[in-house]
PDB file of C-alpha atoms and ligand atoms in Angstrom:
ATOM      1  CA  UNK A 135      15.286 117.673  54.034  1.00  0.00           C
ATOM      2  CA  UNK A 136      18.435 119.296  55.967  1.00  0.00           C
ATOM      3  CA  UNK A 137      16.146 120.079  59.163  1.00  0.00           C
ATOM      4  CA  UNK A 138      14.541 116.348  59.282  1.00  0.00           C
ATOM      5  CA  UNK A 139      17.796 115.258  58.617  1.00  0.00           C
ATOM      6  CA  UNK A 140      19.244 117.604  61.604  1.00  0.00           C
ATOM      7  CA  UNK A 141      16.901 116.022  64.231  1.00  0.00           C
ATOM      8  CA  UNK A 142      17.892 112.572  62.644  1.00  0.00           C
ATOM      9  CA  UNK A 143      21.480 112.968  62.521  1.00  0.00           C
ATOM     10  CA  UNK A 144      20.935 114.426  66.396  1.00  0.00           C
ATOM     11  CA  UNK A 145      19.678 111.176  68.005  1.00  0.00           C
ATOM     12  CA  UNK A 146      22.542 109.215  65.778  1.00  0.00           C
ATOM     13  CA  UNK A 147      24.769 111.125  67.749  1.00  0.00           C
ATOM     14  CA  UNK A 148      23.388 109.833  70.812  1.00  0.00           C
ATOM     15  CA  UNK A 149      22.906 106.675  70.318  1.00  0.00           C
ATOM     16  CA  UNK A 150      26.816 106.640  68.565  1.00  0.00           C
ATOM     17  CA  UNK A 151      27.331 107.915  72.471  1.00  0.00           C
ATOM     18  CA  UNK A 152      24.887 105.118  73.712  1.00  0.00           C
ATOM     19  CA  UNK A 153      26.995 102.013  72.107  1.00  0.00           C
ATOM     20  CA  UNK A 154      30.081 103.488  73.384  1.00  0.00           C
ATOM     21  CA  UNK A 155      29.275 103.427  77.090  1.00  0.00           C
ATOM     22  CA  UNK A 156      27.826 100.128  76.156  1.00  0.00           C
ATOM     23  CA  UNK A 157      31.420  99.125  74.683  1.00  0.00           C
ATOM     24  CA  UNK A 158      32.793 100.287  77.135  1.00  0.00           C
ATOM     25  CA  UNK A 159      31.002  98.274  80.099  1.00  0.00           C
ATOM     26  CA  UNK A 160      31.889  94.881  78.817  1.00  0.00           C
ATOM     27  CA  UNK A 161      35.209  96.184  78.304  1.00  0.00           C
ATOM     28  CA  UNK A 162      35.446  96.541  82.176  1.00  0.00           C
ATOM     29  CA  UNK A 163      38.211  94.256  83.118  1.00  0.00           C
ATOM     30  CA  UNK A 164      35.891  91.641  85.819  1.00  0.00           C
ATOM     31  CA  UNK A 165      38.944  90.600  87.430  1.00  0.00           C
ATOM     32  CA  UNK A 166      38.897  87.487  86.362  1.00  0.00           C
ATOM     33  CA  UNK A 167      42.939  87.019  85.811  1.00  0.00           C
ATOM     34  CA  UNK A 168      43.815  88.906  89.034  1.00  0.00           C
ATOM     35  CA  UNK A 169      41.937  86.955  90.980  1.00  0.00           C
ATOM     36  CA  UNK A 170      43.907  83.590  89.272  1.00  0.00           C
ATOM     37  CA  UNK A 171      47.272  85.235  90.559  1.00  0.00           C
ATOM     38  CA  UNK A 172      45.868  85.697  94.516  1.00  0.00           C
ATOM     39  CA  UNK A 173      44.565  82.046  93.920  1.00  0.00           C
ATOM     40  CA  UNK A 174      48.698  81.407  93.061  1.00  0.00           C
ATOM     41  CA  UNK A 175      49.288  83.333  95.672  1.00  0.00           C
ATOM     42  CA  UNK A 176      47.175  81.914  98.346  1.00  0.00           C
ATOM     43  CA  UNK A 177      48.058  78.379  97.529  1.00  0.00           C
ATOM     44  CA  UNK A 178      51.745  79.301  97.357  1.00  0.00           C
ATOM     45  CA  UNK A 179      50.729  80.346 100.833  1.00  0.00           C
ATOM     46  CA  UNK A 180      49.182  77.263 102.379  1.00  0.00           C
ATOM     47  CA  UNK A 181      52.372  74.643 100.043  1.00  0.00           C
ATOM     48  CA  UNK A 182      54.815  76.926 102.176  1.00  0.00           C
ATOM     49  CA  UNK A 183      52.884  76.551 104.907  1.00  0.00           C
ATOM     50  CA  UNK A 184      52.476  72.862 104.381  1.00  0.00           C
ATOM     51  CA  UNK A 185      56.501  73.107 104.554  1.00  0.00           C
ATOM     52  CA  UNK A 186      57.302  74.582 107.505  1.00  0.00           C
ATOM     53  CA  UNK A 187      54.777  72.471 109.853  1.00  0.00           C
ATOM     54  CA  UNK A 188      56.300  68.933 107.732  1.00  0.00           C
ATOM     55  CA  UNK A 189      60.205  70.986 109.084  1.00  0.00           C
ATOM     56  CA  UNK A 190      58.626  71.768 112.171  1.00  0.00           C
ATOM     57  CA  UNK A 191      57.256  68.630 113.555  1.00  0.00           C
ATOM     58  CA  UNK A 192      60.294  66.480 112.676  1.00  0.00           C
ATOM     59  CA  UNK A 193      62.453  69.248 114.798  1.00  0.00           C
ATOM     60  CA  UNK A 194      60.218  67.555 117.695  1.00  0.00           C
ATOM     61  CA  UNK A 195      60.002  63.948 117.053  1.00  0.00           C
ATOM     62  CA  UNK A 196      63.468  63.963 116.884  1.00  0.00           C
ATOM     63  CA  UNK A 197      63.915  66.087 120.124  1.00  0.00           C
ATOM     64  CA  UNK A 198      62.044  64.116 122.055  1.00  0.00           C
ATOM     65  CA  UNK A 199      63.918  60.757 120.470  1.00  0.00           C
ATOM     66  CA  UNK A 200      66.161  62.890 121.417  1.00  0.00           C
ATOM     67  CA  UNK A 201      65.114  63.304 125.026  1.00  0.00           C
ATOM     68  CA  UNK A 202      64.330  59.372 124.460  1.00  0.00           C
ATOM     69  CA  UNK A 203      67.703  58.241 123.682  1.00  0.00           C
ATOM     70  CA  UNK A 204      69.312  60.090 126.728  1.00  0.00           C
ATOM     71  CA  UNK A 205      67.484  58.815 129.463  1.00  0.00           C
ATOM     72  CA  UNK A 206      68.224  55.847 127.951  1.00  0.00           C
ATOM     73  CA  UNK A 207      72.008  56.555 127.987  1.00  0.00           C
ATOM     74  CA  UNK A 208      71.480  57.576 131.911  1.00  0.00           C
ATOM     75  CA  UNK A 209      69.953  55.349 132.988  1.00  0.00           C
ATOM     76  CA  UNK A 210      72.127  52.980 131.408  1.00  0.00           C
ATOM     77  CA  UNK A 211      76.297  54.748 133.092  1.00  0.00           C
ATOM     78  CA  UNK A 212      74.019  55.193 136.616  1.00  0.00           C
ATOM     79  CA  UNK A 213      74.396  51.395 136.833  1.00  0.00           C
ATOM     80  CA  UNK A 214      77.468  51.011 134.401  1.00  0.00           C
ATOM     81  CA  UNK A 215      79.207  53.583 137.319  1.00  0.00           C
ATOM     82  CA  UNK A 216      77.209  52.351 140.599  1.00  0.00           C
ATOM     83  CA  UNK A 217      78.816  49.576 140.696  1.00  0.00           C
ATOM     84  CA  UNK A 218      76.546  47.615 141.752  1.00  0.00           C
ATOM     85  CA  UNK A 219      77.243  44.929 138.240  1.00  0.00           C
ATOM     86  CA  UNK A 220      80.143  43.025 138.503  1.00  0.00           C
ATOM     87  CA  UNK A 221      79.663  40.551 136.180  1.00  0.00           C
ATOM     88  CA  UNK A 222      82.085  41.526 133.229  1.00  0.00           C
ATOM     89  CA  UNK A 223      79.570  40.866 130.216  1.00  0.00           C
ATOM     90  CA  UNK A 224      77.138  42.282 131.321  1.00  0.00           C
ATOM     91  CA  UNK A 225      79.525  45.032 132.098  1.00  0.00           C
ATOM     92  CA  UNK A 226      81.144  45.034 128.087  1.00  0.00           C
ATOM     93  CA  UNK A 227      76.995  44.504 126.893  1.00  0.00           C
ATOM     94  CA  UNK A 228      75.726  48.002 128.481  1.00  0.00           C
ATOM     95  CA  UNK A 229      79.169  49.713 126.961  1.00  0.00           C
ATOM     96  CA  UNK A 230      78.350  49.181 123.867  1.00  0.00           C
ATOM     97  CA  UNK A 231      74.407  49.775 124.885  1.00  0.00           C
ATOM     98  CA  UNK A 232      76.076  53.412 125.756  1.00  0.00           C
ATOM     99  CA  UNK A 233      78.355  53.430 122.516  1.00  0.00           C
ATOM    100  CA  UNK A 234      74.758  52.777 120.942  1.00  0.00           C
ATOM    101  CA  UNK A 235      73.085  55.171 122.037  1.00  0.00           C
ATOM    102  CA  UNK A 236      75.615  57.512 122.543  1.00  0.00           C
ATOM    103  CA  UNK A 237      75.560  56.559 117.818  1.00  0.00           C
ATOM    104  CA  UNK A 238      71.701  58.429 117.698  1.00  0.00           C
ATOM    105  CA  UNK A 239      72.409  61.109 119.548  1.00  0.00           C
ATOM    106  CA  UNK A 240      75.400  62.232 117.655  1.00  0.00           C
ATOM    107  CA  UNK A 241      72.794  61.564 113.780  1.00  0.00           C
ATOM    108  CA  UNK A 242      69.452  62.892 116.154  1.00  0.00           C
ATOM    109  CA  UNK A 243      71.935  66.592 117.048  1.00  0.00           C
ATOM    110  CA  UNK A 244      72.778  66.511 113.064  1.00  0.00           C
ATOM    111  CA  UNK A 245      69.595  65.870 111.754  1.00  0.00           C
ATOM    112  CA  UNK A 246      68.848  68.667 114.654  1.00  0.00           C
ATOM    113  CA  UNK A 247      70.672  71.049 113.684  1.00  0.00           C
ATOM    114  CA  UNK A 248      69.874  70.797 110.195  1.00  0.00           C
ATOM    115  CA  UNK A 249      66.197  70.904 110.700  1.00  0.00           C
ATOM    116  CA  UNK A 250      66.905  74.539 112.985  1.00  0.00           C
ATOM    117  CA  UNK A 251      68.267  76.005 109.373  1.00  0.00           C
ATOM    118  CA  UNK A 252      64.998  74.742 107.323  1.00  0.00           C
ATOM    119  CA  UNK A 253      62.387  76.077 109.798  1.00  0.00           C
ATOM    120  CA  UNK A 254      64.396  79.146 109.194  1.00  0.00           C
ATOM    121  CA  UNK A 255      64.251  79.304 105.802  1.00  0.00           C
ATOM    122  CA  UNK A 256      60.835  78.129 105.491  1.00  0.00           C
ATOM    123  CA  UNK A 257      60.176  80.904 108.592  1.00  0.00           C
ATOM    124  CA  UNK A 258      60.987  82.967 105.300  1.00  0.00           C
ATOM    125  CA  UNK A 259      59.732  81.441 103.075  1.00  0.00           C
ATOM    126  CA  UNK A 260      56.463  81.360 104.110  1.00  0.00           C
ATOM    127  CA  UNK A 261      56.743  84.997 104.875  1.00  0.00           C
ATOM    128  CA  UNK A 262      57.749  86.230 101.435  1.00  0.00           C
ATOM    129  CA  UNK A 263      54.494  83.725  99.940  1.00  0.00           C
ATOM    130  CA  UNK A 264      52.287  85.586 102.303  1.00  0.00           C
ATOM    131  CA  UNK A 265      53.968  88.910 101.671  1.00  0.00           C
ATOM    132  CA  UNK A 266      53.607  88.458  97.981  1.00  0.00           C
ATOM    133  CA  UNK A 267      49.494  87.905  98.363  1.00  0.00           C
ATOM    134  CA  UNK A 268      48.948  90.415 100.419  1.00  0.00           C
ATOM    135  CA  UNK A 269      49.965  92.010  98.064  1.00  0.00           C
ATOM    136  CA  UNK A 270      48.037  89.907  94.902  1.00  0.00           C
ATOM    137  CA  UNK A 271      44.523  91.198  97.638  1.00  0.00           C
ATOM    138  CA  UNK A 272      45.176  94.413  97.793  1.00  0.00           C
ATOM    139  CA  UNK A 273      45.549  95.185  93.407  1.00  0.00           C
ATOM    140  CA  UNK A 274      42.143  93.077  93.540  1.00  0.00           C
ATOM    141  CA  UNK A 275      40.856  95.261  95.795  1.00  0.00           C
ATOM    142  CA  UNK A 276      41.948  98.222  94.073  1.00  0.00           C
ATOM    143  CA  UNK A 277      41.065  97.507  90.777  1.00  0.00           C
ATOM    144  CA  UNK A 278      37.912  95.494  91.322  1.00  0.00           C
ATOM    145  CA  UNK A 279      37.041  99.659  93.291  1.00  0.00           C
ATOM    146  CA  UNK A 280      37.991 100.642  90.339  1.00  0.00           C
ATOM    147  CA  UNK A 281      35.587  98.355  88.233  1.00  0.00           C
ATOM    148  CA  UNK A 282      32.941  99.140  90.181  1.00  0.00           C
ATOM    149  CA  UNK A 283      33.230 102.933  89.835  1.00  0.00           C
ATOM    150  CA  UNK A 284      33.946 103.116  86.998  1.00  0.00           C
ATOM    151  CA  UNK A 285      30.697 100.753  86.571  1.00  0.00           C
ATOM    152  CA  UNK A 286      28.804 103.665  88.500  1.00  0.00           C
ATOM    153  CA  UNK A 287      30.138 106.224  86.430  1.00  0.00           C
ATOM    154  CA  UNK A 288      29.181 104.663  82.404  1.00  0.00           C
ATOM    155  CA  UNK A 289      26.003 103.592  83.992  1.00  0.00           C
ATOM    156  CA  UNK A 290      24.962 107.185  84.179  1.00  0.00           C
ATOM    157  CA  UNK A 291      25.721 108.430  81.088  1.00  0.00           C
ATOM    158  CA  UNK A 292      23.995 105.965  79.385  1.00  0.00           C
ATOM    159  CA  UNK A 293      20.264 106.661  81.861  1.00  0.00           C
ATOM    160  CA  UNK A 294      21.644 109.845  80.696  1.00  0.00           C
ATOM    161  CA  UNK A 295      21.746 109.169  77.262  1.00  0.00           C
ATOM    162  CA  UNK A 296      19.097 107.539  76.941  1.00  0.00           C
ATOM    163  CA  UNK A 297      17.241 110.732  78.241  1.00  0.00           C
ATOM    164  CA  UNK A 298      18.420 112.550  76.002  1.00  0.00           C
ATOM    165  CA  UNK A 299      17.008 109.986  73.121  1.00  0.00           C
ATOM    166  CA  UNK A 300      13.407 109.375  75.120  1.00  0.00           C
ATOM    167  CA  UNK A 301      13.691 114.114  73.890  1.00  0.00           C
ATOM    168  CA  UNK A 302      14.995 113.361  70.788  1.00  0.00           C
ATOM    169  CA  UNK A 303      12.926 110.946  69.685  1.00  0.00           C
ATOM    170  CA  UNK A 304       9.561 113.364  68.380  1.00  0.00           C
ATOM    171  CA  UNK A 305      11.617 115.948  66.287  1.00  0.00           C
ATOM    172  CA  UNK A 306      12.487 113.028  63.959  1.00  0.00           C
ATOM    173  CA  UNK A 307       9.578 112.254  60.948  1.00  0.00           C
ATOM    174  CA  UNK A 308       8.627 108.224  61.321  1.00  0.00           C
ATOM    175  CA  UNK A 309       9.719 107.184  57.873  1.00  0.00           C
ATOM    176  CA  UNK A 310      13.058 108.911  58.329  1.00  0.00           C
ATOM    177  CA  UNK A 311      13.295 106.731  62.017  1.00  0.00           C
ATOM    178  CA  UNK A 312      12.069 103.422  60.319  1.00  0.00           C
ATOM    179  CA  UNK A 313      15.225 104.034  57.826  1.00  0.00           C
ATOM    180  CA  UNK A 314      17.575 104.384  60.028  1.00  0.00           C
ATOM    181  CA  UNK A 315      16.490 101.790  62.280  1.00  0.00           C
ATOM    182  CA  UNK A 316      16.587  99.518  59.669  1.00  0.00           C
ATOM    183  CA  UNK A 317      20.445 100.655  58.550  1.00  0.00           C
ATOM    184  CA  UNK A 318      21.437 101.141  61.474  1.00  0.00           C
ATOM    185  CA  UNK A 319      23.001  97.339  61.910  1.00  0.00           C
ATOM    186  CA  UNK A 320      24.185  97.318  58.822  1.00  0.00           C
ATOM    187  CA  UNK A 321      25.693 100.744  59.109  1.00  0.00           C
ATOM    188  CA  UNK A 322      27.673 100.475  62.130  1.00  0.00           C
ATOM    189  CA  UNK A 323      25.690 103.365  63.694  1.00  0.00           C
ATOM    190  CA  UNK A 324      25.678 105.667  61.275  1.00  0.00           C
ATOM    191  CA  UNK A 325      23.493 105.771  58.223  1.00  0.00           C
ATOM    192  CA  UNK A 326      23.217 109.248  58.233  1.00  0.00           C
ATOM    193  CA  UNK A 327      26.837 111.211  57.440  1.00  0.00           C
ATOM    194  CA  UNK A 328      27.554 114.974  57.651  1.00  0.00           C
ATOM    195  CA  UNK A 329      28.951 115.983  54.729  1.00  0.00           C
ATOM    196  CA  UNK A 330      32.247 118.017  55.963  1.00  0.00           C
ATOM    197  CA  UNK A 331      35.123 119.819  53.247  1.00  0.00           C
ATOM    198  CA  UNK A 332      32.910 118.292  50.582  1.00  0.00           C
ATOM    199  CA  UNK A 333      33.264 114.993  51.628  1.00  0.00           C
ATOM    200  CA  UNK A 334      30.678 112.143  53.345  1.00  0.00           C
ATOM    201  CA  UNK A 335      32.514 111.991  57.050  1.00  0.00           C
ATOM    202  CA  UNK A 336      31.558 108.428  56.849  1.00  0.00           C
ATOM    203  CA  UNK A 337      34.185 107.126  54.097  1.00  0.00           C
ATOM    204  CA  UNK A 338      35.918 110.118  53.292  1.00  0.00           C
ATOM    205  CA  UNK A 339      34.919 109.724  49.363  1.00  0.00           C
ATOM    206  CA  UNK A 340      34.466 113.697  47.883  1.00  0.00           C
ATOM    207  CA  UNK A 341      31.305 114.890  46.611  1.00  0.00           C
ATOM    208  CA  UNK A 342      31.375 115.523  42.799  1.00  0.00           C
ATOM    209  CA  UNK A 343      30.356 119.189  42.292  1.00  0.00           C
ATOM    210  CA  UNK A 344      26.793 118.600  41.252  1.00  0.00           C
ATOM    211  CA  UNK A 345      26.387 116.300  44.102  1.00  0.00           C
ATOM    212  CA  UNK A 346      27.353 119.525  46.242  1.00  0.00           C
ATOM    213  CA  UNK A 347      24.647 121.850  44.423  1.00  0.00           C
ATOM    214  CA  UNK A 348      21.163 119.630  45.066  1.00  0.00           C
ATOM    215  CA  UNK A 349      22.528 119.088  48.147  1.00  0.00           C
ATOM    216  CA  UNK A 350      22.288 123.041  48.876  1.00  0.00           C
ATOM    217  CA  UNK A 351      19.799 123.244  47.022  1.00  0.00           C
ATOM    218  CA  UNK A 352      17.647 120.776  49.910  1.00  0.00           C
ATOM    219  CA  UNK A 353      15.295 119.507  48.372  1.00  0.00           C
ATOM    220  CA  UNK A 354      15.724 115.972  47.821  1.00  0.00           C
ATOM    221  CA  UNK A 355      16.964 113.295  50.186  1.00  0.00           C
ATOM    222  CA  UNK A 356      20.789 112.850  49.227  1.00  0.00           C
ATOM    223  CA  UNK A 357      22.724 109.856  49.204  1.00  0.00           C
ATOM    224  CA  UNK A 358      26.689 108.990  49.756  1.00  0.00           C
ATOM    225  CA  UNK A 359      28.228 107.848  45.618  1.00  0.00           C
ATOM    226  CA  UNK A 360      30.989 105.749  47.692  1.00  0.00           C
ATOM    227  CA  UNK A 361      28.547 104.282  50.988  1.00  0.00           C
ATOM    228  CA  UNK A 362      25.544 104.898  50.779  1.00  0.00           C
ATOM    229  CA  UNK A 363      24.343 106.624  53.283  1.00  0.00           C
ATOM    230  CA  UNK A 364      22.344 110.249  53.896  1.00  0.00           C
ATOM    231  CA  UNK A 365      24.086 112.607  53.245  1.00  0.00           C
ATOM    232  CA  UNK A 366      23.328 115.862  55.666  1.00  0.00           C
ATOM    233  CA  UNK A 367      25.214 118.593  54.829  1.00  0.00           C
ATOM    234  CA  UNK A 368      24.592 121.481  57.986  1.00  0.00           C
ATOM    235  CA  UNK A 369      22.720 124.363  57.377  1.00  0.00           C
ATOM    236  CA  UNK A 370      24.791 127.668  58.056  1.00  0.00           C
TER     237      UNK A 370
HETATM  238 ZN1  LIG B 139      30.095 107.877  52.030  1.00  0.00          ZN
END
């Protein structure tokens, strides 16, 4: 009996290793969490870039406004100090105009100074966001490369185990194999339990001395009283 069980036990060992490799493959990180982090970092870069663009555009507008105000002011000043206008009312209105343009100019200059700071801040924010994105992308690339390598080695292992299974299969007695295949799903893959220190190694139940005697006599198939698995006592 033990010779037949030995062949089955060896097949089971291969099957358990195969199941382990399949499980490890299924558990490989597909990088989706990291991809979401990369996407979030990319959105942060886009948002920061947009803010920087807004500030730069506003600054260009304000610069143009300032130039046009300065030009208008110069026209009035040239006229005023050119001495050609003598009408007091006209002079007065020109002075008012120059004053008003002066206030506009002050406001524009103030905003341009603010914008200079804002642009600088946003440039730094953009650089930081870009660095963060780069880091996330590098991490993702490293993760995907590791996954590729892990998967390749698991696939190689599975291929090797499948070949071993092919070789081990003919040695297993057909009726025993049929029973094994039928019981496998319920037994968590462990249909044959090796006897270790007079106990069932699957459920750790002590085997009575009578049972041990039967096992040693190696005549009939013995099963564990507790878990019902086939007991396999390795021949000394
Ligand atoms: Zn047991």
